[in-house]
Coordinates of C-alpha atoms (C1' of nucleotides) in Angstrom, one line a residue:
Chain B
X1 CA -54.6 -94.6 108.3
X2 CA -53.3 -95.0 111.8
X3 CA -50.3 -92.8 112.5
X4 CA -48.6 -95.4 114.7
X5 CA -46.6 -98.2 113.3
X6 CA -48.7 -101.0 111.9
X7 CA -48.3 -104.5 113.2
X8 CA -49.7 -107.5 111.4
X9 CA -49.2 -111.2 111.8
X10 CA -49.5 -114.5 110.1
X11 CA -50.4 -117.2 112.5
X12 CA -50.3 -120.7 111.0
X13 CA -50.7 -123.9 113.1
X14 CA -48.0 -126.4 112.5
X15 CA -50.3 -129.3 111.7
X16 CA -49.3 -129.8 108.1
X17 CA -47.7 -128.0 105.1
X18 CA -48.2 -124.4 104.3
X19 CA -51.3 -124.5 102.2
X20 CA -51.5 -122.3 99.1
X21 CA -54.5 -120.4 100.6
X22 CA -52.4 -119.8 103.7
X23 CA -49.6 -118.5 101.5
X24 CA -52.0 -116.0 100.1
X25 CA -53.0 -114.8 103.6
X26 CA -49.4 -114.5 104.5
X27 CA -48.7 -112.5 101.4
X28 CA -51.4 -110.0 102.0
X29 CA -50.3 -109.4 105.6
X30 CA -46.7 -109.2 104.5
X31 CA -47.5 -106.7 101.8
X32 CA -49.5 -104.6 104.2
X33 CA -46.6 -104.5 106.6
X34 CA -44.0 -103.7 104.0
X35 CA -46.2 -101.1 102.4
X36 CA -46.8 -99.3 105.6
X37 CA -43.3 -99.7 106.9
X38 CA -44.8 -101.8 109.7
X39 CA -43.9 -105.0 111.4
X40 CA -44.7 -108.5 110.1
X41 CA -45.0 -111.1 112.8
X42 CA -45.0 -114.8 112.4
X43 CA -46.7 -116.5 115.3
X44 CA -47.0 -120.3 115.7
X45 CA -50.4 -121.4 117.0
X46 CA -49.4 -124.9 118.2
X47 CA -52.1 -125.4 120.8
X48 CA -53.4 -128.5 119.1
X49 CA -50.7 -130.7 120.6
X50 CA -52.1 -133.9 119.1
X51 CA -51.6 -132.7 115.6
X52 CA -48.7 -130.2 115.8
X53 CA -45.3 -131.5 114.7
X54 CA -41.8 -130.1 114.4
X55 CA -41.6 -131.3 110.9
X56 CA -44.6 -129.2 110.0
X57 CA -43.1 -126.2 111.7
X58 CA -39.9 -126.6 109.7
X59 CA -41.9 -127.0 106.5
X60 CA -43.9 -123.8 107.2
X61 CA -40.7 -121.8 107.9
X62 CA -39.1 -123.2 104.8
X63 CA -42.0 -122.3 102.7
X64 CA -42.1 -118.8 104.0
X65 CA -38.5 -118.3 103.3
X66 CA -38.8 -119.8 99.8
X67 CA -41.6 -117.3 99.1
X68 CA -39.4 -114.6 100.4
X69 CA -42.0 -113.5 103.0
X70 CA -39.5 -112.5 105.7
X71 CA -40.8 -111.8 109.2
X72 CA -39.6 -109.2 111.6
X73 CA -40.6 -111.0 114.7
X74 CA -41.2 -114.7 115.3
X75 CA -39.4 -118.0 115.3
X76 CA -35.6 -117.9 114.6
X77 CA -35.5 -114.1 114.6
X78 CA -37.1 -113.5 118.0
X79 CA -38.4 -110.1 119.0
X80 CA -39.6 -108.1 121.9
X81 CA -43.0 -109.7 122.2
X82 CA -42.0 -113.3 122.3
X83 CA -42.1 -116.1 122.7
X84 CA -43.9 -116.6 119.4
X85 CA -45.1 -120.2 119.9
X86 CA -48.4 -120.3 121.8
X87 CA -47.4 -123.3 123.9
X88 CA -44.6 -121.2 125.4
X89 CA -47.1 -118.5 126.4
X90 CA -49.4 -120.6 128.6
X91 CA -48.9 -118.5 131.8
X92 CA -50.1 -115.5 129.9
X93 CA -53.4 -117.1 128.9
X94 CA -53.9 -118.3 132.4
X95 CA -53.4 -114.8 133.7
X96 CA -55.9 -113.3 131.3
X97 CA -58.4 -116.1 131.9
X98 CA -58.2 -115.8 135.7
X99 CA -58.7 -112.1 135.5
X100 CA -61.8 -112.7 133.4
X101 CA -63.2 -115.1 136.0
X102 CA -62.5 -112.6 138.8
X103 CA -64.2 -109.9 136.8
X104 CA -67.1 -112.1 136.0
X105 CA -66.8 -112.1 132.3
X106 CA -65.9 -115.8 132.3
X107 CA -66.5 -118.8 134.6
X108 CA -65.3 -122.2 135.5
X109 CA -67.2 -125.0 134.0
X110 CA -66.8 -128.5 135.5
X111 CA -68.9 -130.3 132.9
X112 CA -66.9 -133.1 131.4
X113 CA -66.4 -133.7 127.7
X114 CA -68.2 -137.0 128.0
X115 CA -71.1 -135.4 129.7
X116 CA -71.4 -132.8 126.9
X117 CA -70.9 -135.3 124.2
X118 CA -73.9 -137.2 125.5
X119 CA -76.0 -134.1 125.4
X120 CA -74.7 -133.3 122.0
X121 CA -75.8 -136.7 120.7
X122 CA -79.2 -136.4 122.3
X123 CA -79.7 -133.1 120.6
X124 CA -78.6 -134.6 117.3
X125 CA -81.1 -137.5 117.8
X126 CA -83.8 -134.9 118.2
X127 CA -82.5 -133.1 115.1
X128 CA -81.9 -130.1 117.2
X129 CA -78.9 -127.9 117.2
X130 CA -76.7 -128.5 120.3
X131 CA -76.2 -125.5 122.5
X132 CA -74.2 -125.6 125.6
X133 CA -76.7 -125.5 128.5
X134 CA -75.5 -122.9 130.9
X135 CA -74.7 -125.6 133.5
X136 CA -72.0 -123.7 135.4
X137 CA -72.6 -120.2 134.2
X138 CA -74.2 -118.8 137.3
X139 CA -72.2 -120.8 139.9
X140 CA -69.8 -119.0 142.2
X141 CA -66.6 -120.0 143.9
X142 CA -68.5 -121.7 146.8
X143 CA -70.0 -124.1 144.2
X144 CA -66.6 -125.2 142.8
X145 CA -65.9 -128.8 143.5
X146 CA -62.4 -129.6 144.7
X147 CA -60.0 -131.7 142.7
X148 CA -62.0 -131.8 139.6
X149 CA -60.8 -130.5 136.2
X150 CA -62.6 -127.6 134.7
X151 CA -62.5 -125.4 131.7
X152 CA -63.0 -121.7 131.6
X153 CA -65.8 -120.5 129.5
X154 CA -66.7 -117.1 128.2
X155 CA -70.0 -115.6 129.6
X156 CA -71.5 -114.6 126.3
X157 CA -74.2 -111.9 126.6
X158 CA -77.6 -113.6 126.4
X159 CA -79.1 -111.0 124.1
X160 CA -78.2 -108.4 121.6
X161 CA -75.7 -108.7 118.8
X162 CA -72.2 -107.8 117.9
X163 CA -71.3 -105.8 114.7
X164 CA -67.8 -105.2 113.5
X165 CA -66.5 -103.4 110.4
X166 CA -64.6 -105.6 108.0
X167 CA -62.1 -103.8 105.7
X168 CA -63.2 -106.1 102.9
X169 CA -66.8 -107.1 103.7
X170 CA -68.1 -104.1 105.4
X171 CA -70.3 -104.4 108.5
X172 CA -70.9 -107.9 109.7
X173 CA -73.5 -108.6 112.5
X174 CA -73.8 -111.7 114.6
X175 CA -76.7 -112.2 117.0
X176 CA -75.4 -113.3 120.5
X177 CA -77.8 -116.2 120.6
X178 CA -75.7 -117.8 118.0
X179 CA -72.6 -117.6 120.1
X180 CA -72.1 -120.3 122.7
X181 CA -70.4 -119.9 126.0
X182 CA -67.2 -120.9 124.2
X183 CA -64.2 -122.3 126.0
X184 CA -61.3 -120.1 126.7
X185 CA -59.0 -122.4 128.5
X186 CA -59.1 -126.2 128.3
X187 CA -58.8 -128.3 131.4
X188 CA -55.1 -128.8 130.7
X189 CA -54.5 -125.1 130.7
X190 CA -54.1 -124.8 126.9
X191 CA -56.1 -122.0 125.3
X192 CA -58.5 -122.6 122.4
X193 CA -58.1 -120.7 119.2
X194 CA -60.3 -117.7 119.8
X195 CA -58.8 -116.9 123.2
X196 CA -55.2 -117.6 122.3
X197 CA -55.4 -115.5 119.2
X198 CA -57.0 -112.6 121.0
X199 CA -54.6 -112.6 124.0
X200 CA -51.7 -112.8 121.6
X201 CA -53.0 -110.1 119.3
X202 CA -53.5 -107.9 122.3
X203 CA -50.1 -108.5 123.9
X204 CA -48.3 -108.3 120.6
X205 CA -50.0 -105.0 119.7
X206 CA -51.5 -106.2 116.5
X207 CA -53.2 -103.3 114.6
X208 CA -54.7 -105.2 111.8
X209 CA -55.9 -108.8 111.5
X210 CA -56.2 -110.2 107.9
X211 CA -57.1 -113.9 107.5
X212 CA -59.3 -116.2 105.4
X213 CA -63.0 -115.8 105.2
X214 CA -63.5 -119.0 107.1
X215 CA -62.6 -117.0 110.2
X216 CA -65.5 -114.5 109.9
X217 CA -67.5 -116.7 112.2
X218 CA -64.8 -116.4 114.8
X219 CA -64.7 -112.7 114.8
X220 CA -67.7 -111.8 116.8
X221 CA -66.6 -114.0 119.8
X222 CA -63.2 -112.3 119.5
X223 CA -64.7 -108.9 119.4
X224 CA -66.6 -109.8 122.6
X225 CA -63.3 -110.9 124.2
X226 CA -61.6 -107.6 123.3
X227 CA -64.6 -105.8 124.9
X228 CA -64.5 -107.9 128.0
X229 CA -60.8 -107.4 128.4
X230 CA -61.1 -103.7 127.8
X231 CA -58.8 -103.4 124.8
X232 CA -59.3 -101.6 121.5
X233 CA -60.1 -103.7 118.5
X234 CA -57.6 -104.0 115.7
X235 CA -58.8 -103.4 112.2
X236 CA -60.1 -106.6 110.6
X237 CA -60.0 -107.8 107.1
X238 CA -61.2 -111.1 105.7
X239 CA -60.1 -112.5 102.4
X240 CA -62.4 -114.6 100.1
X241 CA -61.7 -118.3 99.9
X242 CA -59.6 -120.1 97.4
X243 CA -61.5 -123.1 96.2
X244 CA -60.9 -126.1 93.8
X245 CA -62.2 -125.8 90.2
X246 CA -65.4 -127.5 91.2
X247 CA -66.0 -125.1 94.1
X248 CA -65.1 -127.5 96.8
X249 CA -62.5 -126.9 99.5
X250 CA -59.0 -127.0 98.0
X251 CA -57.9 -130.2 99.8
X252 CA -55.2 -132.6 99.0
X253 CA -57.7 -134.9 97.3
X254 CA -59.1 -132.1 95.2
X255 CA -55.6 -130.9 94.4
X256 CA -54.6 -134.3 93.0
X257 CA -57.8 -134.5 91.1
X258 CA -57.0 -131.2 89.2
X259 CA -53.3 -131.4 89.1
X260 CA -53.0 -128.5 91.5
X261 CA -50.2 -128.5 94.1
X262 CA -51.7 -127.4 97.4
X263 CA -48.5 -127.1 99.4
X264 CA -45.9 -124.4 98.9
X265 CA -43.0 -126.8 99.2
X266 CA -42.6 -130.5 99.3
X267 CA -44.0 -132.2 102.4
X268 CA -44.1 -135.7 103.7
X269 CA -47.2 -136.9 105.4
X270 CA -48.9 -140.2 106.1
X271 CA -49.7 -140.7 102.4
X272 CA -46.1 -140.1 101.3
X273 CA -44.4 -137.2 99.7
X274 CA -46.4 -134.3 98.4
X275 CA -44.9 -132.0 95.9
X276 CA -45.4 -128.2 96.1
X277 CA -45.1 -125.2 93.9
X278 CA -41.3 -125.1 94.4
X279 CA -41.0 -128.6 93.0
X280 CA -43.4 -127.8 90.2
X281 CA -40.8 -125.3 89.1
X282 CA -42.5 -122.0 89.4
X283 CA -40.5 -119.2 90.9
X284 CA -41.8 -117.6 94.2
X285 CA -42.3 -114.3 92.4
X286 CA -44.5 -116.0 89.8
X287 CA -46.5 -117.8 92.5
X288 CA -47.0 -114.5 94.4
X289 CA -48.1 -112.9 91.2
X290 CA -50.8 -115.4 90.7
X291 CA -51.8 -115.3 94.4
X292 CA -52.0 -111.5 94.6
X293 CA -54.5 -111.4 91.7
X294 CA -56.6 -113.9 93.5
X295 CA -59.2 -111.9 95.4
X296 CA -57.4 -108.7 94.8
X297 CA -56.8 -106.5 91.8
X298 CA -55.3 -103.3 90.6
X299 CA -57.2 -102.5 87.5
X300 CA -56.2 -104.9 84.7
X301 CA -52.6 -105.3 85.8
X302 CA -51.5 -109.0 85.8
X303 CA -47.8 -108.9 86.3
X304 CA -46.0 -107.3 89.2
X305 CA -42.5 -107.1 90.5
X306 CA -42.3 -107.6 94.2
X307 CA -41.8 -103.9 94.7
X308 CA -44.8 -103.1 92.6
X309 CA -46.9 -105.4 94.7
X310 CA -45.8 -103.6 97.8
X311 CA -46.4 -100.2 96.3
X312 CA -49.8 -101.0 94.9
X313 CA -51.2 -103.1 97.7
X314 CA -54.2 -102.0 99.6
X315 CA -57.1 -103.8 101.2
X316 CA -59.5 -101.6 99.2
X317 CA -58.5 -103.6 96.1
X318 CA -59.7 -106.8 97.7
X319 CA -62.9 -108.5 96.4
X320 CA -65.5 -110.4 98.4
X321 CA -66.3 -113.3 96.1
X322 CA -64.6 -116.7 96.5
X323 CA -62.5 -117.9 93.6
X324 CA -61.6 -121.1 92.0
X325 CA -58.0 -122.0 91.4
X326 CA -56.9 -122.2 87.8
X327 CA -53.6 -124.1 87.4
X328 CA -53.4 -123.1 83.7
X329 CA -53.5 -119.4 84.5
X330 CA -50.9 -120.1 87.1
X331 CA -48.5 -121.6 84.7
X332 CA -49.2 -118.9 82.1
X333 CA -48.2 -116.3 84.7
X334 CA -45.1 -118.5 85.4
X335 CA -44.1 -118.4 81.7
X336 CA -44.5 -114.6 81.6
X337 CA -42.5 -114.1 84.7
X338 CA -39.8 -116.6 83.7
X339 CA -39.5 -115.0 80.2
X340 CA -38.8 -111.5 81.2
X341 CA -35.5 -110.3 82.6
X342 CA -37.4 -107.7 84.5
X343 CA -39.1 -110.4 86.6
X344 CA -36.5 -113.2 86.5
X345 CA -33.0 -112.0 86.0
X346 CA -30.8 -114.5 84.2
X347 CA -28.6 -115.0 87.2
X348 CA -31.5 -115.9 89.3
X349 CA -33.0 -118.1 86.6
X350 CA -29.8 -120.1 86.4
X351 CA -29.5 -120.3 90.1
X352 CA -33.0 -121.7 90.5
X353 CA -32.6 -124.0 87.5
X354 CA -29.5 -125.7 88.9
X355 CA -31.3 -128.0 91.3
X356 CA -33.7 -129.1 88.6
X357 CA -30.9 -130.0 86.3
X358 CA -29.1 -131.9 89.0
X359 CA -32.3 -133.8 89.9
X360 CA -32.3 -135.0 86.4
X361 CA -28.7 -136.1 86.5
X362 CA -27.3 -133.1 84.6
X363 CA -24.4 -130.9 85.7
X364 CA -24.5 -127.2 84.9
X365 CA -21.7 -126.0 82.6
X366 CA -19.8 -122.7 82.7
X367 CA -21.8 -119.5 83.1
X368 CA -21.4 -118.2 79.5
X369 CA -22.5 -121.5 78.0
X370 CA -25.5 -121.7 80.5
X371 CA -26.6 -118.3 79.5
X372 CA -26.4 -119.1 75.9
X373 CA -28.4 -122.3 76.4
X374 CA -31.0 -120.7 78.6
X375 CA -31.7 -118.1 75.9
X376 CA -33.1 -120.9 73.7
X377 CA -35.6 -122.0 76.4
X378 CA -36.6 -118.8 78.1
X379 CA -39.5 -118.1 75.7
X380 CA -40.8 -121.6 75.8
X381 CA -40.5 -123.0 79.3
X382 CA -43.5 -122.5 81.5
X383 CA -41.7 -123.9 84.5
X384 CA -38.2 -124.7 85.6
X385 CA -39.1 -128.3 85.2
X386 CA -39.9 -127.8 81.6
X387 CA -36.7 -125.8 81.1
X388 CA -34.6 -128.6 82.7
X389 CA -36.3 -131.1 80.5
X390 CA -35.3 -129.0 77.5
X391 CA -31.7 -128.9 78.7
X392 CA -31.5 -132.7 78.3
X393 CA -31.1 -132.1 74.6
X394 CA -27.8 -130.3 75.4
X395 CA -26.5 -131.9 78.5
X396 CA -27.4 -135.5 78.1
X397 CA -25.8 -137.9 75.7
X398 CA -28.1 -138.7 72.8
X399 CA -29.9 -141.9 73.5
X400 CA -30.7 -144.5 70.8
X401 CA -33.2 -142.9 68.5
X402 CA -36.8 -144.0 68.6
X403 CA -37.3 -146.5 65.7
X404 CA -40.6 -144.9 64.8
X405 CA -38.9 -141.6 64.4
X406 CA -36.1 -143.1 62.4
X407 CA -38.7 -144.8 60.1
X408 CA -40.5 -141.5 59.7
X409 CA -37.6 -139.1 59.2
X410 CA -34.3 -140.9 58.7
X411 CA -34.6 -143.0 55.6
X412 CA -32.4 -142.7 52.5
X413 CA -35.4 -141.4 50.7
X414 CA -36.2 -138.7 53.2
X415 CA -32.7 -137.8 54.4
X416 CA -30.2 -139.2 52.0
X417 CA -28.6 -135.8 52.0
X418 CA -27.6 -136.0 55.6
X419 CA -23.9 -136.8 55.1
X420 CA -23.6 -133.9 52.7
X421 CA -25.4 -131.5 55.2
X422 CA -22.9 -132.7 57.8
X423 CA -20.0 -131.7 55.4
X424 CA -21.6 -128.4 54.7
X425 CA -21.9 -127.7 58.4
X426 CA -18.3 -128.8 59.0
X427 CA -17.3 -125.9 56.7
X428 CA -19.3 -123.3 58.7
X429 CA -17.0 -121.0 60.5
X430 CA -17.5 -119.5 63.0
X431 CA -20.0 -122.0 64.1
X432 CA -22.6 -119.5 65.3
X433 CA -26.3 -119.3 65.1
X434 CA -26.1 -116.6 62.4
X435 CA -23.7 -118.5 60.2
X436 CA -25.6 -121.8 60.6
X437 CA -28.8 -119.9 59.9
X438 CA -27.3 -119.0 56.5
X439 CA -25.7 -122.3 55.7
X440 CA -28.9 -124.4 56.2
X441 CA -31.1 -122.6 53.7
X442 CA -28.2 -122.4 51.3
X443 CA -27.7 -126.2 51.6
X444 CA -31.4 -126.7 51.1
X445 CA -31.5 -124.6 48.0
X446 CA -28.4 -126.3 46.5
X447 CA -30.3 -129.6 47.0
X448 CA -33.5 -128.2 45.6
X449 CA -35.2 -128.9 48.9
X450 CA -37.3 -126.7 51.2
X451 CA -36.2 -126.0 54.7
X452 CA -39.2 -127.9 55.9
X453 CA -37.9 -130.9 54.2
X454 CA -34.6 -130.9 55.9
X455 CA -35.7 -129.4 59.2
X456 CA -37.3 -132.3 60.9
X457 CA -34.9 -135.1 59.8
X458 CA -32.0 -132.9 61.0
X459 CA -33.8 -132.2 64.3
X460 CA -34.5 -135.8 65.0
X461 CA -30.9 -136.7 64.0
X462 CA -29.6 -134.1 66.4
X463 CA -31.9 -134.4 69.3
X464 CA -34.0 -137.5 69.0
X465 CA -37.0 -135.2 69.4
X466 CA -39.5 -133.5 67.1
X467 CA -39.9 -130.3 69.1
X468 CA -36.9 -128.3 70.1
X469 CA -35.7 -124.7 69.8
X470 CA -34.6 -123.6 66.4
X471 CA -31.9 -125.7 64.7
X472 CA -29.5 -122.9 64.4
X473 CA -29.7 -122.3 68.2
X474 CA -29.5 -126.0 69.0
X475 CA -26.4 -126.5 66.9
X476 CA -24.6 -123.5 68.3
X477 CA -25.3 -124.6 71.8
X478 CA -24.2 -128.1 71.0
X479 CA -21.0 -126.9 69.4
X480 CA -19.6 -128.0 66.1
X481 CA -17.9 -131.2 67.3
X482 CA -21.0 -132.5 69.0
X483 CA -23.3 -131.5 66.1
X484 CA -21.1 -133.3 63.6
X485 CA -20.8 -136.3 65.8
X486 CA -24.5 -136.6 66.2
X487 CA -25.1 -136.2 62.5
X488 CA -22.6 -138.9 61.8
X489 CA -24.3 -141.2 64.2
X490 CA -27.6 -140.6 62.5
X491 CA -26.2 -140.9 59.0
X492 CA -25.1 -144.4 59.9
X493 CA -28.7 -145.3 60.5
X494 CA -29.8 -144.3 57.0
X495 CA -31.0 -147.2 54.9
Chain X
rG1 C1' -81.5 -127.1 109.4
rG2 C1' -80.0 -122.1 112.4
rC3 C1' -76.8 -118.1 111.8
rC4 C1' -73.2 -115.4 108.6
rC5 C1' -71.3 -114.2 103.8
rC6 C1' -71.1 -114.0 98.5
rA7 C1' -73.0 -113.6 93.0
rU8 C1' -69.9 -109.9 85.6
rC9 C1' -67.5 -114.5 79.9
rG10 C1' -65.5 -121.8 81.4
rU11 C1' -61.6 -119.3 85.1
rC12 C1' -59.2 -114.8 87.5
rU13 C1' -61.1 -110.0 87.1
rA14 C1' -62.1 -104.3 85.4
rG15 C1' -66.6 -101.6 86.2
rC16 C1' -67.9 -97.9 91.6
rG17 C1' -76.2 -94.9 87.6
rG18 C1' -75.7 -93.5 81.2
rU19 C1' -69.8 -98.2 78.3
rU20 C1' -70.5 -101.3 71.2
rA21 C1' -69.7 -104.3 79.4
rG22 C1' -62.8 -104.0 79.0
rG23 C1' -58.3 -107.1 80.1
rA24 C1' -55.9 -111.8 81.1
rC25 C1' -56.0 -117.4 81.1
rA26 C1' -58.5 -121.2 78.5
rU27 C1' -60.8 -122.2 73.8
rC28 C1' -61.5 -121.6 68.2
rG29 C1' -59.6 -119.5 63.6
rG30 C1' -55.4 -117.0 61.0
rC31 C1' -50.3 -115.0 60.4
rC32 C1' -45.1 -116.0 61.5
rU33 C1' -42.2 -120.6 60.8
rC34 C1' -37.4 -126.0 60.0
rU35 C1' -40.7 -128.4 64.7
rC36 C1' -42.6 -126.9 69.4
rA37 C1' -43.2 -122.7 71.7
rC38 C1' -43.0 -117.3 71.9
rG39 C1' -45.2 -113.2 69.4
rC40 C1' -49.0 -110.9 66.4
rC41 C1' -54.2 -110.5 64.3
rG42 C1' -59.1 -112.0 64.8
rG43 C1' -63.6 -115.0 66.7
rU44 C1' -66.9 -117.5 70.4
rA45 C1' -68.1 -116.3 75.4
rA46 C1' -70.8 -112.9 81.1
rC47 C1' -73.9 -108.8 84.2
rA48 C1' -78.3 -115.8 88.0
rC49 C1' -83.8 -114.6 88.3
rG50 C1' -87.9 -111.4 90.0
rG51 C1' -89.6 -107.1 92.0
rG52 C1' -88.7 -102.1 93.3
rU53 C1' -85.9 -96.8 93.4
rU54 C1' -84.6 -93.7 89.2
rC55 C1' -85.4 -90.1 83.2
rG56 C1' -82.0 -94.3 83.1
rA57 C1' -79.7 -99.9 86.3
rU58 C1' -74.4 -104.7 85.7
rU59 C1' -74.0 -100.7 89.4
rC60 C1' -78.6 -98.8 94.9
rC61 C1' -82.7 -101.6 97.9
rC62 C1' -85.8 -106.1 98.8
rG63 C1' -86.9 -111.1 97.7
rU64 C1' -85.9 -115.8 95.1
rU65 C1' -82.4 -119.2 93.4
rG66 C1' -77.5 -120.9 93.6
rG67 C1' -72.7 -121.2 96.0
rG68 C1' -69.5 -120.9 100.3
rG69 C1' -68.5 -120.5 105.6
rU70 C1' -69.8 -122.2 110.5
rC71 C1' -72.3 -124.7 114.4
rG72 C1' -65.6 -129.1 118.9
rC73 C1' -61.8 -129.2 125.5
rC74 C1' -59.6 -128.2 116.0
rA75 C1' -57.5 -123.9 114.0

RNA sequence: GGCCCCAUCGUCUAGCGGUUAGGACAUCGGCCUCUCACGCCGGUAACACGGGUUCGAUUCCCGUUGGGGUCGCCA
């Protein structure tokens, strides 16, 4: 391991929401920085001006904050290597590009996009692979036409190959004849991805680049750029892809098809609002827990606190094979994380639950009551949404009972004892789970009934539902007055 | 199609030459039980195929097949 301070970055382009795969990339970089005591940089690659939007940038920052992946340098926090948006660094790219032209490792190309598109189409028609013909490669300054736009292209070596060592995949070799004379700087002075990323990684002192496997193809050109510029290569790590259950790219369409959120937080685009993991009701720690086990492992461990992730993380634990997203596993992890105080302290649980209650028209009550009520759902709610739905039993007035349920459970024949149960419960004091838990079986026994005979009718009378936490819990949370009132209401329906 | 990469239960994965191939999710039984969950017990379920190397291959090498990535003045 390098002795100097590690510097890593996450470099999204603000052309949409923060994709779940991007979140995984961000997590791995963040973990590496935190583990090594290094610096985590957030850099905005907004060079695609046609697609970049401020709304997208806001959404990405919001998602990063929600995940708790804080950055040491970048938007809002600044830093010594700014600015951190590429469109604010154009002079830098020009300086590097001009230098390369001067040194002969790059050249001006005056071929127009139209011209090249035509050639591309022709090659396509001949079923041949298009390859940039070295139109301007060997021209010199005296050949440059005046007043015509040009791009700057890299002068890729004509033969040989480039090999780099990937921390995850090992050595990867690319023959140079597969690398075109790619464009560094567009005619409008804006850099293309490979060039912008390299110049920034160099000037920001990045020591390790970790990104998705779809970038492996970009690495050889970037290595060539480092060499041409005379800088030392950072360490490089690629992560396997996160795919949809059918092995396709995890797109918005695929996500909908399998009920998988693909955005970290809610995002509005042309098709309307798109809910994310936050809206689905998983906690950031639970999501991170699912993500870290995707393409990485530490033996059989499935649950991690944030600190454990930091302590245990290492690129040697990464795997090479692509994976398919499994939403059921994700919610299963969510349940485990939500259930345990160690992973989700009660205070945090309630704080996160609040907005979900309010979204359903409920108002949280006092802290002690909320804690008591939460205890009845902690072991059964996979998500905060499910928990909030459960709270409707407690916080919403009981709606008119479903006639089908009344027919099934609340007839004189099946629940004629209801008024007497009500009276028996009225005598319970204190009205606690334990006392109720004794009174109910005692009542059943006195009536020569089994608990299972009185359970469901009572449950329906109390909650209008057939599945809820235990009756003793429900009654205690509801309180004696509300419990009796609801039973009275149901008893009136008996016929 | 060219080039690059990958390959253990349905899914995420453990394994780093010798294991009854383990765990988790899912699934199927059972227990618990007032319902639904949780929890507990148990079952089904994988080394893609073919060659090597080796006393011995899931593990190392080659090939085949399958999958993915990429071939833009997108990132």
